[in-house]
Amino acid sequence: MDIKATIAAMTLEEKAGLLSGLDFWHTKPVPRLGVESCMVSDGPHGLRKQDDSADHVGINDAIKAVCFPAGCATAASFDRDVLTQIGQALGDACQHEGVSVVLGPAVNIKRSPLCGRNFEYFSEDPYLAGEAAVSLIEGVQSRNVGTSIKHFALNSQEHRRMSSDSRADERTLREIYLPAFEQAVKRAKPWTVMCSYNLVNGTYACQNHWLLTELLRGEWGFDGYVMSDWGAVDDRIACVAAGLDLEMPASGGENDRRIVQAVREGKLPESLVDLCCERILTINQRFLENRKPETPWDKQAQHQLARRLAAECMVLLKNEGELLPLRREAKVAVIGAFAKQPRYQGGGSSHINSAQVTSAWDVLAAWPGVTYAPGYHIQTDEPEEALLLEAEAAARAAEVAVVFAGLPDLYESEGYDRTHLSMPPAQEALIERVAKANPNTVVVLHNGSPIVMPWLPRVKAVLEAYLGGQAVGGAVVDVLYGEVNPSGRLPESFPLKLSDNPSYPWYGGEKNVVEYREGIFVGYRWYDQKEMPVLFPFGYGLSYTRFAYQNLRLSHTAIRDTDTLTVQVDVTNTGARYGKEVVQLYVADRESTVIRPVRELKGFEKVALAPGETKTVAFTLDSRAFAYWNEALHDWHVETGAFGIQIGRSSRDIALEADVTVTGTTVVPEPVTLNSIFMDLLAVPKYAQAMQPLIDLMQQAFSGHSVDADVETAVSPEMMQAMIAYTPLRSLLSFGNGQVRYDDLVALVDQLNRLP
Ligand code: BGC
């Protein structure tokens, strides 16, 4: 189809009609011109394809699909390949089902552990979230199916999600909340972007010209179409002008009519309507020309894949006395209703109608010596004594007790935020009672975001299974019994208590105003800066084997910010089991004039090692790894100085480090004014000569103060130096003994500004 010619042949009404959905899930067709309708569907840890009649919150009428681990879990894999494989499986499902775009990945930053949708999101760290997004998008789009990266942007809470105004400063936006979108758009080229419900710094994301046009298209080169989150449109005309192509779902024709009227009244250029049509039709055509309905969708094979991938995501948080892995012959009491009915995905628009679900008990029931006790009712908060007694008895009769616990559906969901980090009292009580009954207690957790663990000191092992998808039960058994050696790492910090979280005072906001006052200090950036103890740090996770790091090499000891730096490190499996290590690279700005986090993740690689085996892991760092966002330049900037290259097991466990000096090649303009202070002026070598007479004058002026002995002790040389350092040029009028004239100062400012 010749898209431009087709648009030229369309009536204004047809064009305006194309800019909103046919129904909840389809774009509109224009049959007389051969324009076909295309379907979009939720995901992205499975396909949620609904019947045409369905509303977007109904779940039962979605077709059966395979539910893979949710975003919280896949990020914990720290394995790009896990995300690519899920993407490919999802792409195949979409081709089989004729779905043009899957609505995901969701990459919003986990500003607070309270966000109800954290289970869908990847991380508190923008680099990790970006890498995960790139891999998932590449996987899906390798099948000629589009993605819709969401929710663009600053949608880090559910509370008042359709009306809250997320307010963040430029640097915080650029360093924390935008990079995951930026990396994905630049590198993986998602076919579409979904803009969020909330306002971004005072303007609805859907009608934010800066966000959708200047930044997304102008700076990042996005060339697909932007769709609204479902029902997010406020002023449809302003949305078209801002760069929102497709309003979802349908507006009953109302907004289409308003677009037509605005064009007729000269309030909206028709060319913008044409542009939206062109973008939508271009993406639709990309799908339609590459349709492969014959693509097989083998749900059994995907279930097996989901089991393998879920195991890659699990994080071993504690393993005292190497209680895990369990011996196959061990007498084990499996306790907790989640063992039979695992919580393996979250509620809301990402909810998959799973083709099948495997619980841990489905696998273990047939094993000799394994018993089961429910311990609690999933929907009941309060402990039930009879269930606790039964669980204790089962625990006492076994060598090892494995308690399955976590958060029930109601505790975290799309649509609302949590208010605390606790598990239901019934589950906490169960763990305490079982741990008393049997010292060898293991806890398996099913939750989409951090919880507090008051019982932690009394259990020997904890396995964080997150929300592991429909095959989670098999995967848990694989890890508990050592079939798979756990290799997940936490993609978020687990604080000791909610109030430690940096967004705590401000999270949720006041009415509709949500100020991101903690700025760039999100997650470990805050905890590390404050040297604050945490329950478990970012990047943390144990293995059944051990790894040693040696021989950190940097390709250079000094580079310019236009060069790249290669970092290599040797990792050896020094234990007795095959296993995978996540090698994390953090960059620490050693001498910065700007306030920066202690360290920031800038690379990670997962490496598989047989016992005794050594592999070299290599990273390449470019200027972005050293840069911060400079608000004066409105750009990334590398400040000249030493940077630490830190190789760690977590943000709190740095194994090796070495320094590189990076020379920045851009200059931040700092024009001299009468209010420039001596300290800043003296830091610029080229000003030295012109400044010398003024320093002499100041020294004289300040020494003139110390006439009697009392003042001499009051004004030490250190104080005098500091006083001069902090003095603005204009103060020479007051302190210069009448020797300085205003015009001389103005001339000096001019002279300094002109120096080459
Ligand atoms: C959610 C989106 C989702 C859409 C369609 C919205 O409520 O925020 O993530 O893709 O509904 O179901």
Short mmCIF file of N, CA and C in Angstrom, two decimals, residues 208-364:
data_model
loop_
_atom_site.label_atom_id
_atom_site.label_comp_id
_atom_site.label_asym_id
_atom_site.label_seq_id
_atom_site.Cartn_x
_atom_site.Cartn_y
_atom_site.Cartn_z
N ASN A 208 2.05 16.21 26.10
CA ASN A 208 3.29 16.88 26.49
C ASN A 208 4.21 16.94 25.26
N HIS A 209 4.24 18.08 24.61
CA HIS A 209 4.99 18.23 23.36
C HIS A 209 6.47 17.96 23.57
N TRP A 210 6.98 18.45 24.69
CA TRP A 210 8.41 18.22 24.96
C TRP A 210 8.70 16.73 25.01
N LEU A 211 7.84 15.99 25.73
CA LEU A 211 8.06 14.56 25.94
C LEU A 211 7.92 13.78 24.63
N LEU A 212 6.81 14.00 23.94
CA LEU A 212 6.46 13.14 22.80
C LEU A 212 7.12 13.56 21.50
N THR A 213 7.44 14.84 21.38
CA THR A 213 7.97 15.29 20.10
C THR A 213 9.44 15.72 20.20
N GLU A 214 9.71 16.67 21.11
CA GLU A 214 11.11 17.15 21.17
C GLU A 214 12.06 16.04 21.63
N LEU A 215 11.70 15.41 22.73
CA LEU A 215 12.60 14.40 23.32
C LEU A 215 12.53 13.07 22.56
N LEU A 216 11.34 12.48 22.54
CA LEU A 216 11.19 11.13 22.00
C LEU A 216 11.56 11.05 20.52
N ARG A 217 11.04 11.98 19.75
CA ARG A 217 11.30 11.90 18.30
C ARG A 217 12.53 12.71 17.92
N GLY A 218 12.58 13.95 18.44
CA GLY A 218 13.67 14.83 18.04
C GLY A 218 15.03 14.33 18.52
N GLU A 219 15.12 14.09 19.82
CA GLU A 219 16.42 13.70 20.37
C GLU A 219 16.73 12.23 20.19
N TRP A 220 15.74 11.39 20.44
CA TRP A 220 16.00 9.95 20.47
C TRP A 220 15.73 9.26 19.14
N GLY A 221 15.07 9.93 18.22
CA GLY A 221 14.87 9.37 16.88
C GLY A 221 13.76 8.33 16.78
N PHE A 222 12.78 8.38 17.67
CA PHE A 222 11.68 7.42 17.61
C PHE A 222 10.89 7.61 16.32
N ASP A 223 10.59 6.50 15.63
CA ASP A 223 9.89 6.67 14.35
C ASP A 223 8.61 5.83 14.27
N GLY A 224 8.13 5.36 15.40
CA GLY A 224 6.88 4.58 15.39
C GLY A 224 5.70 5.47 15.74
N TYR A 225 4.64 4.84 16.28
CA TYR A 225 3.53 5.68 16.73
C TYR A 225 3.39 5.65 18.25
N VAL A 226 2.87 6.74 18.78
CA VAL A 226 2.61 6.84 20.22
C VAL A 226 1.13 6.60 20.44
N MET A 227 0.82 5.71 21.38
CA MET A 227 -0.59 5.53 21.76
C MET A 227 -0.77 5.96 23.21
N SER A 228 -1.99 6.30 23.53
CA SER A 228 -2.28 6.71 24.91
C SER A 228 -2.46 5.47 25.76
N ASP A 229 -2.17 5.60 27.06
CA ASP A 229 -2.66 4.55 27.95
C ASP A 229 -4.19 4.61 27.88
N TRP A 230 -4.82 3.52 28.33
CA TRP A 230 -6.26 3.36 28.09
C TRP A 230 -7.07 4.40 28.86
N GLY A 231 -7.61 5.35 28.13
CA GLY A 231 -8.43 6.38 28.78
C GLY A 231 -7.61 7.55 29.31
N ALA A 232 -6.38 7.70 28.83
CA ALA A 232 -5.51 8.74 29.39
C ALA A 232 -5.70 10.11 28.74
N VAL A 233 -6.44 10.15 27.63
CA VAL A 233 -6.51 11.42 26.89
C VAL A 233 -7.36 12.46 27.63
N ASP A 234 -6.80 13.65 27.74
CA ASP A 234 -7.53 14.78 28.32
C ASP A 234 -8.06 15.64 27.17
N ASP A 235 -7.19 16.45 26.60
CA ASP A 235 -7.59 17.34 25.51
C ASP A 235 -7.06 16.76 24.19
N ARG A 236 -7.95 16.10 23.43
CA ARG A 236 -7.50 15.35 22.25
C ARG A 236 -6.79 16.24 21.22
N ILE A 237 -7.23 17.50 21.13
CA ILE A 237 -6.62 18.39 20.14
C ILE A 237 -5.18 18.69 20.55
N ALA A 238 -5.01 19.01 21.84
CA ALA A 238 -3.66 19.26 22.34
C ALA A 238 -2.79 18.01 22.19
N CYS A 239 -3.40 16.84 22.32
CA CYS A 239 -2.65 15.59 22.17
C CYS A 239 -2.10 15.44 20.75
N VAL A 240 -2.94 15.73 19.76
CA VAL A 240 -2.48 15.62 18.36
C VAL A 240 -1.32 16.59 18.15
N ALA A 241 -1.49 17.79 18.65
CA ALA A 241 -0.44 18.79 18.47
C ALA A 241 0.85 18.40 19.18
N ALA A 242 0.71 17.65 20.29
CA ALA A 242 1.90 17.26 21.05
C ALA A 242 2.62 16.06 20.46
N GLY A 243 1.90 15.27 19.63
CA GLY A 243 2.55 14.11 19.02
C GLY A 243 1.96 12.78 19.45
N LEU A 244 0.77 12.78 20.04
CA LEU A 244 0.09 11.52 20.38
C LEU A 244 -0.69 11.06 19.16
N ASP A 245 -0.32 9.92 18.59
CA ASP A 245 -0.95 9.49 17.34
C ASP A 245 -2.29 8.81 17.57
N LEU A 246 -2.28 7.81 18.47
CA LEU A 246 -3.45 6.96 18.61
C LEU A 246 -4.04 7.08 20.00
N GLU A 247 -5.31 7.44 20.07
CA GLU A 247 -6.02 7.44 21.35
C GLU A 247 -6.61 6.05 21.57
N MET A 248 -6.31 5.46 22.73
CA MET A 248 -6.90 4.17 23.04
C MET A 248 -7.67 4.28 24.34
N PRO A 249 -8.80 3.56 24.47
CA PRO A 249 -9.43 2.80 23.38
C PRO A 249 -10.23 3.76 22.51
N ALA A 250 -11.46 3.46 22.18
CA ALA A 250 -12.25 4.35 21.35
C ALA A 250 -12.90 5.42 22.21
N SER A 251 -13.21 6.56 21.62
CA SER A 251 -13.90 7.60 22.39
C SER A 251 -15.35 7.71 21.93
N GLY A 252 -15.88 6.66 21.36
CA GLY A 252 -17.26 6.71 20.86
C GLY A 252 -17.41 7.71 19.72
N GLY A 253 -16.32 8.03 19.07
CA GLY A 253 -16.37 8.96 17.94
C GLY A 253 -16.30 10.42 18.36
N GLU A 254 -16.42 10.68 19.64
CA GLU A 254 -16.49 12.06 20.11
C GLU A 254 -15.20 12.84 19.80
N ASN A 255 -14.09 12.27 20.19
CA ASN A 255 -12.83 12.99 19.95
C ASN A 255 -12.49 13.06 18.46
N ASP A 256 -12.94 12.07 17.69
CA ASP A 256 -12.71 12.13 16.24
C ASP A 256 -13.44 13.36 15.68
N ARG A 257 -14.68 13.53 16.13
CA ARG A 257 -15.46 14.70 15.66
C ARG A 257 -14.78 16.01 16.08
N ARG A 258 -14.23 16.00 17.28
CA ARG A 258 -13.57 17.23 17.76
C ARG A 258 -12.33 17.54 16.92
N ILE A 259 -11.62 16.50 16.50
CA ILE A 259 -10.44 16.73 15.65
C ILE A 259 -10.88 17.35 14.32
N VAL A 260 -11.94 16.78 13.74
CA VAL A 260 -12.45 17.31 12.47
C VAL A 260 -12.81 18.79 12.63
N GLN A 261 -13.53 19.09 13.69
CA GLN A 261 -13.96 20.47 13.93
C GLN A 261 -12.75 21.40 14.10
N ALA A 262 -11.76 20.95 14.86
CA ALA A 262 -10.58 21.79 15.11
C ALA A 262 -9.84 22.08 13.79
N VAL A 263 -9.78 21.08 12.92
CA VAL A 263 -9.12 21.31 11.63
C VAL A 263 -9.94 22.31 10.81
N ARG A 264 -11.27 22.08 10.77
CA ARG A 264 -12.15 22.97 9.99
C ARG A 264 -12.07 24.41 10.49
N GLU A 265 -11.91 24.56 11.81
CA GLU A 265 -11.86 25.91 12.38
C GLU A 265 -10.46 26.51 12.34
N GLY A 266 -9.53 25.77 11.75
CA GLY A 266 -8.16 26.28 11.63
C GLY A 266 -7.38 26.23 12.93
N LYS A 267 -7.87 25.46 13.89
CA LYS A 267 -7.17 25.38 15.18
C LYS A 267 -6.13 24.26 15.22
N LEU A 268 -6.21 23.35 14.27
CA LEU A 268 -5.27 22.23 14.23
C LEU A 268 -4.89 22.00 12.76
N PRO A 269 -3.60 22.05 12.44
CA PRO A 269 -3.22 21.83 11.04
C PRO A 269 -3.57 20.40 10.60
N GLU A 270 -4.16 20.30 9.43
CA GLU A 270 -4.51 18.97 8.91
C GLU A 270 -3.25 18.12 8.71
N SER A 271 -2.14 18.80 8.44
CA SER A 271 -0.88 18.07 8.21
C SER A 271 -0.50 17.24 9.44
N LEU A 272 -0.86 17.72 10.63
CA LEU A 272 -0.54 16.94 11.84
C LEU A 272 -1.40 15.68 11.92
N VAL A 273 -2.64 15.82 11.49
CA VAL A 273 -3.53 14.64 11.46
C VAL A 273 -2.98 13.63 10.45
N ASP A 274 -2.54 14.14 9.31
CA ASP A 274 -1.95 13.25 8.28
C ASP A 274 -0.74 12.51 8.84
N LEU A 275 0.07 13.26 9.60
CA LEU A 275 1.30 12.68 10.15
C LEU A 275 0.97 11.52 11.10
N CYS A 276 -0.03 11.74 11.95
CA CYS A 276 -0.45 10.67 12.88
C CYS A 276 -0.90 9.44 12.08
N CYS A 277 -1.71 9.69 11.04
CA CYS A 277 -2.20 8.57 10.21
C CYS A 277 -1.01 7.83 9.60
N GLU A 278 -0.06 8.60 9.11
CA GLU A 278 1.08 7.99 8.43
C GLU A 278 1.85 7.08 9.39
N ARG A 279 2.04 7.57 10.60
CA ARG A 279 2.81 6.77 11.58
C ARG A 279 2.06 5.48 11.94
N ILE A 280 0.75 5.59 12.15
CA ILE A 280 -0.02 4.40 12.52
C ILE A 280 -0.04 3.40 11.36
N LEU A 281 -0.29 3.92 10.17
CA LEU A 281 -0.38 3.00 9.02
C LEU A 281 0.97 2.36 8.70
N THR A 282 2.04 3.11 8.93
CA THR A 282 3.38 2.55 8.65
C THR A 282 3.65 1.35 9.55
N ILE A 283 3.34 1.51 10.82
CA ILE A 283 3.58 0.38 11.75
C ILE A 283 2.63 -0.77 11.42
N ASN A 284 1.36 -0.44 11.18
CA ASN A 284 0.41 -1.51 10.86
C ASN A 284 0.86 -2.27 9.61
N GLN A 285 1.35 -1.52 8.64
CA GLN A 285 1.79 -2.17 7.41
C GLN A 285 2.98 -3.09 7.67
N ARG A 286 3.87 -2.64 8.56
CA ARG A 286 5.05 -3.45 8.88
C ARG A 286 4.59 -4.82 9.39
N PHE A 287 3.53 -4.80 10.19
CA PHE A 287 3.01 -6.08 10.71
C PHE A 287 2.28 -6.85 9.60
N LEU A 288 1.39 -6.13 8.90
CA LEU A 288 0.53 -6.82 7.93
C LEU A 288 1.35 -7.49 6.82
N GLU A 289 2.44 -6.83 6.43
CA GLU A 289 3.25 -7.40 5.36
C GLU A 289 4.08 -8.58 5.83
N ASN A 290 4.20 -8.72 7.14
CA ASN A 290 5.03 -9.82 7.68
C ASN A 290 4.21 -10.78 8.52
N ARG A 291 2.93 -10.86 8.22
CA ARG A 291 2.07 -11.76 9.00
C ARG A 291 2.47 -13.21 8.76
N LYS A 292 2.49 -13.97 9.85
CA LYS A 292 2.79 -15.40 9.71
C LYS A 292 1.85 -16.20 10.61
N PRO A 293 0.57 -16.26 10.25
CA PRO A 293 -0.39 -16.95 11.12
C PRO A 293 -0.07 -18.43 11.27
N GLU A 294 0.76 -18.94 10.35
CA GLU A 294 1.11 -20.36 10.45
C GLU A 294 2.19 -20.61 11.51
N THR A 295 2.70 -19.55 12.13
CA THR A 295 3.70 -19.72 13.19
C THR A 295 3.15 -20.62 14.29
N PRO A 296 3.88 -21.69 14.62
CA PRO A 296 3.35 -22.56 15.66
C PRO A 296 3.42 -21.90 17.04
N TRP A 297 2.45 -22.16 17.86
CA TRP A 297 2.49 -21.69 19.26
C TRP A 297 2.37 -22.93 20.13
N ASP A 298 3.50 -23.48 20.46
CA ASP A 298 3.54 -24.73 21.21
C ASP A 298 3.55 -24.39 22.71
N LYS A 299 2.37 -24.43 23.30
CA LYS A 299 2.26 -23.99 24.70
C LYS A 299 2.96 -24.95 25.65
N GLN A 300 3.04 -26.20 25.27
CA GLN A 300 3.76 -27.15 26.13
C GLN A 300 5.25 -26.80 26.15
N ALA A 301 5.78 -26.57 24.96
CA ALA A 301 7.22 -26.23 24.88
C ALA A 301 7.48 -24.92 25.62
N GLN A 302 6.54 -23.97 25.47
CA GLN A 302 6.74 -22.69 26.16
C GLN A 302 6.61 -22.84 27.67
N HIS A 303 5.80 -23.79 28.11
CA HIS A 303 5.70 -24.04 29.56
C HIS A 303 7.05 -24.54 30.09
N GLN A 304 7.68 -25.41 29.32
CA GLN A 304 9.01 -25.90 29.73
C GLN A 304 10.02 -24.76 29.76
N LEU A 305 9.91 -23.89 28.73
CA LEU A 305 10.81 -22.72 28.68
C LEU A 305 10.55 -21.83 29.90
N ALA A 306 9.26 -21.65 30.22
CA ALA A 306 8.92 -20.80 31.37
C ALA A 306 9.52 -21.38 32.64
N ARG A 307 9.57 -22.68 32.76
CA ARG A 307 10.16 -23.32 33.95
C ARG A 307 11.67 -23.06 34.00
N ARG A 308 12.32 -23.25 32.87
CA ARG A 308 13.78 -23.02 32.84
C ARG A 308 14.10 -21.56 33.16
N LEU A 309 13.34 -20.65 32.57
CA LEU A 309 13.64 -19.23 32.76
C LEU A 309 13.31 -18.78 34.18
N ALA A 310 12.22 -19.32 34.74
CA ALA A 310 11.85 -18.93 36.11
C ALA A 310 12.99 -19.29 37.07
N ALA A 311 13.60 -20.43 36.84
CA ALA A 311 14.69 -20.85 37.73
C ALA A 311 15.88 -19.88 37.64
N GLU A 312 16.08 -19.31 36.47
CA GLU A 312 17.19 -18.35 36.27
C GLU A 312 16.95 -17.05 37.04
N CYS A 313 15.70 -16.79 37.40
CA CYS A 313 15.33 -15.52 38.02
C CYS A 313 15.39 -15.56 39.54
N MET A 314 15.46 -16.75 40.11
CA MET A 314 15.30 -16.84 41.58
C MET A 314 16.54 -16.38 42.31
N VAL A 315 16.29 -15.70 43.44
CA VAL A 315 17.40 -15.12 44.20
C VAL A 315 17.50 -15.82 45.55
N LEU A 316 18.63 -16.45 45.79
CA LEU A 316 18.88 -17.10 47.08
C LEU A 316 19.36 -16.02 48.05
N LEU A 317 18.54 -15.73 49.06
CA LEU A 317 18.85 -14.61 49.96
C LEU A 317 19.61 -15.06 51.20
N LYS A 318 19.41 -16.29 51.59
CA LYS A 318 20.09 -16.76 52.81
C LYS A 318 20.27 -18.26 52.68
N ASN A 319 21.38 -18.78 53.17
CA ASN A 319 21.58 -20.23 53.12
C ASN A 319 22.57 -20.65 54.19
N GLU A 320 22.13 -20.51 55.42
CA GLU A 320 22.99 -20.78 56.56
C GLU A 320 23.34 -22.26 56.61
N GLY A 321 24.62 -22.54 56.85
CA GLY A 321 25.05 -23.94 56.97
C GLY A 321 24.80 -24.74 55.71
N GLU A 322 24.67 -24.05 54.61
CA GLU A 322 24.41 -24.71 53.32
C GLU A 322 23.28 -25.73 53.44
N LEU A 323 22.18 -25.29 54.05
CA LEU A 323 21.01 -26.16 54.16
C LEU A 323 20.48 -26.54 52.78
N LEU A 324 20.56 -25.59 51.87
CA LEU A 324 20.18 -25.88 50.48
C LEU A 324 21.45 -26.13 49.67
N PRO A 325 21.39 -26.92 48.63
CA PRO A 325 20.22 -27.65 48.13
C PRO A 325 19.86 -28.85 49.01
N LEU A 326 18.59 -29.23 48.92
CA LEU A 326 18.11 -30.36 49.69
C LEU A 326 18.51 -31.67 49.01
N ARG A 327 18.66 -32.68 49.85
CA ARG A 327 18.89 -34.02 49.28
C ARG A 327 17.55 -34.60 48.86
N ARG A 328 17.57 -35.31 47.77
CA ARG A 328 16.34 -35.90 47.24
C ARG A 328 15.67 -36.82 48.27
N GLU A 329 16.51 -37.47 49.12
CA GLU A 329 15.98 -38.44 50.10
C GLU A 329 15.48 -37.76 51.37
N ALA A 330 15.75 -36.47 51.52
CA ALA A 330 15.42 -35.81 52.79
C ALA A 330 13.92 -35.88 53.08
N LYS A 331 13.59 -36.00 54.37
CA LYS A 331 12.17 -35.93 54.76
C LYS A 331 11.80 -34.46 54.87
N VAL A 332 10.94 -34.02 53.99
CA VAL A 332 10.66 -32.58 53.89
C VAL A 332 9.17 -32.31 54.17
N ALA A 333 8.91 -31.33 55.04
CA ALA A 333 7.52 -30.88 55.23
C ALA A 333 7.32 -29.62 54.38
N VAL A 334 6.45 -29.72 53.41
CA VAL A 334 6.12 -28.57 52.57
C VAL A 334 4.91 -27.88 53.22
N ILE A 335 5.08 -26.62 53.56
CA ILE A 335 4.05 -25.94 54.35
C ILE A 335 3.66 -24.63 53.69
N GLY A 336 2.38 -24.36 53.67
CA GLY A 336 1.92 -23.06 53.14
C GLY A 336 1.09 -23.24 51.89
N ALA A 337 -0.05 -22.56 51.84
CA ALA A 337 -1.00 -22.73 50.72
C ALA A 337 -0.37 -22.36 49.37
N PHE A 338 0.61 -21.44 49.39
CA PHE A 338 1.25 -21.09 48.11
C PHE A 338 2.00 -22.28 47.48
N ALA A 339 2.27 -23.31 48.27
CA ALA A 339 2.93 -24.49 47.69
C ALA A 339 1.99 -25.21 46.73
N LYS A 340 0.69 -25.10 47.01
CA LYS A 340 -0.28 -25.73 46.10
C LYS A 340 -0.85 -24.74 45.10
N GLN A 341 -0.94 -23.51 45.56
CA GLN A 341 -1.54 -22.46 44.71
C GLN A 341 -0.55 -21.30 44.67
N PRO A 342 0.49 -21.41 43.89
CA PRO A 342 1.52 -20.37 43.95
C PRO A 342 0.98 -19.02 43.48
N ARG A 343 1.49 -17.94 44.05
CA ARG A 343 1.20 -16.63 43.46
C ARG A 343 2.31 -16.40 42.45
N TYR A 344 1.95 -16.41 41.20
CA TYR A 344 2.98 -16.44 40.16
C TYR A 344 2.86 -15.28 39.18
N GLN A 345 1.84 -14.42 39.34
CA GLN A 345 1.71 -13.22 38.52
C GLN A 345 0.88 -12.20 39.28
N GLY A 346 0.82 -10.97 38.76
CA GLY A 346 0.11 -9.92 39.48
C GLY A 346 -1.25 -9.63 38.86
N GLY A 347 -2.01 -8.78 39.54
CA GLY A 347 -3.35 -8.47 39.08
C GLY A 347 -3.40 -7.24 38.19
N GLY A 348 -4.41 -7.22 37.30
CA GLY A 348 -4.60 -6.05 36.45
C GLY A 348 -4.42 -6.38 34.99
N SER A 349 -4.00 -5.38 34.23
CA SER A 349 -4.00 -5.53 32.77
C SER A 349 -2.96 -6.52 32.27
N SER A 350 -1.99 -6.89 33.11
CA SER A 350 -0.97 -7.83 32.63
C SER A 350 -1.35 -9.28 32.99
N HIS A 351 -2.53 -9.47 33.55
CA HIS A 351 -2.91 -10.80 34.04
C HIS A 351 -3.18 -11.77 32.90
N ILE A 352 -2.44 -12.85 32.88
CA ILE A 352 -2.55 -13.82 31.79
C ILE A 352 -3.52 -14.93 32.19
N ASN A 353 -4.31 -15.37 31.23
CA ASN A 353 -5.18 -16.53 31.45
C ASN A 353 -4.33 -17.77 31.17
N SER A 354 -3.68 -18.26 32.20
CA SER A 354 -2.61 -19.25 32.01
C SER A 354 -3.13 -20.59 31.50
N ALA A 355 -2.38 -21.13 30.56
CA ALA A 355 -2.76 -22.39 29.95
C ALA A 355 -2.71 -23.51 30.99
N GLN A 356 -1.74 -23.46 31.87
CA GLN A 356 -1.62 -24.45 32.94
C GLN A 356 -0.75 -23.84 34.03
N VAL A 357 -0.87 -24.33 35.23
CA VAL A 357 -0.03 -23.83 36.31
C VAL A 357 0.56 -25.03 37.03
N THR A 358 1.86 -24.99 37.23
CA THR A 358 2.50 -26.05 38.01
C THR A 358 2.89 -25.50 39.36
N SER A 359 2.38 -26.12 40.40
CA SER A 359 2.77 -25.71 41.75
C SER A 359 3.92 -26.60 42.20
N ALA A 360 4.59 -26.18 43.26
CA ALA A 360 5.67 -27.01 43.80
C ALA A 360 5.09 -28.36 44.24
N TRP A 361 3.89 -28.30 44.82
CA TRP A 361 3.28 -29.55 45.30
C TRP A 361 2.93 -30.48 44.15
N ASP A 362 2.56 -29.93 42.99
CA ASP A 362 2.30 -30.78 41.82
C ASP A 362 3.50 -31.67 41.53
N VAL A 363 4.69 -31.13 41.75
CA VAL A 363 5.91 -31.89 41.47
C VAL A 363 6.25 -32.80 42.65
N LEU A 364 6.10 -32.26 43.87
CA LEU A 364 6.63 -32.97 45.04
C LEU A 364 5.68 -34.03 45.60
#
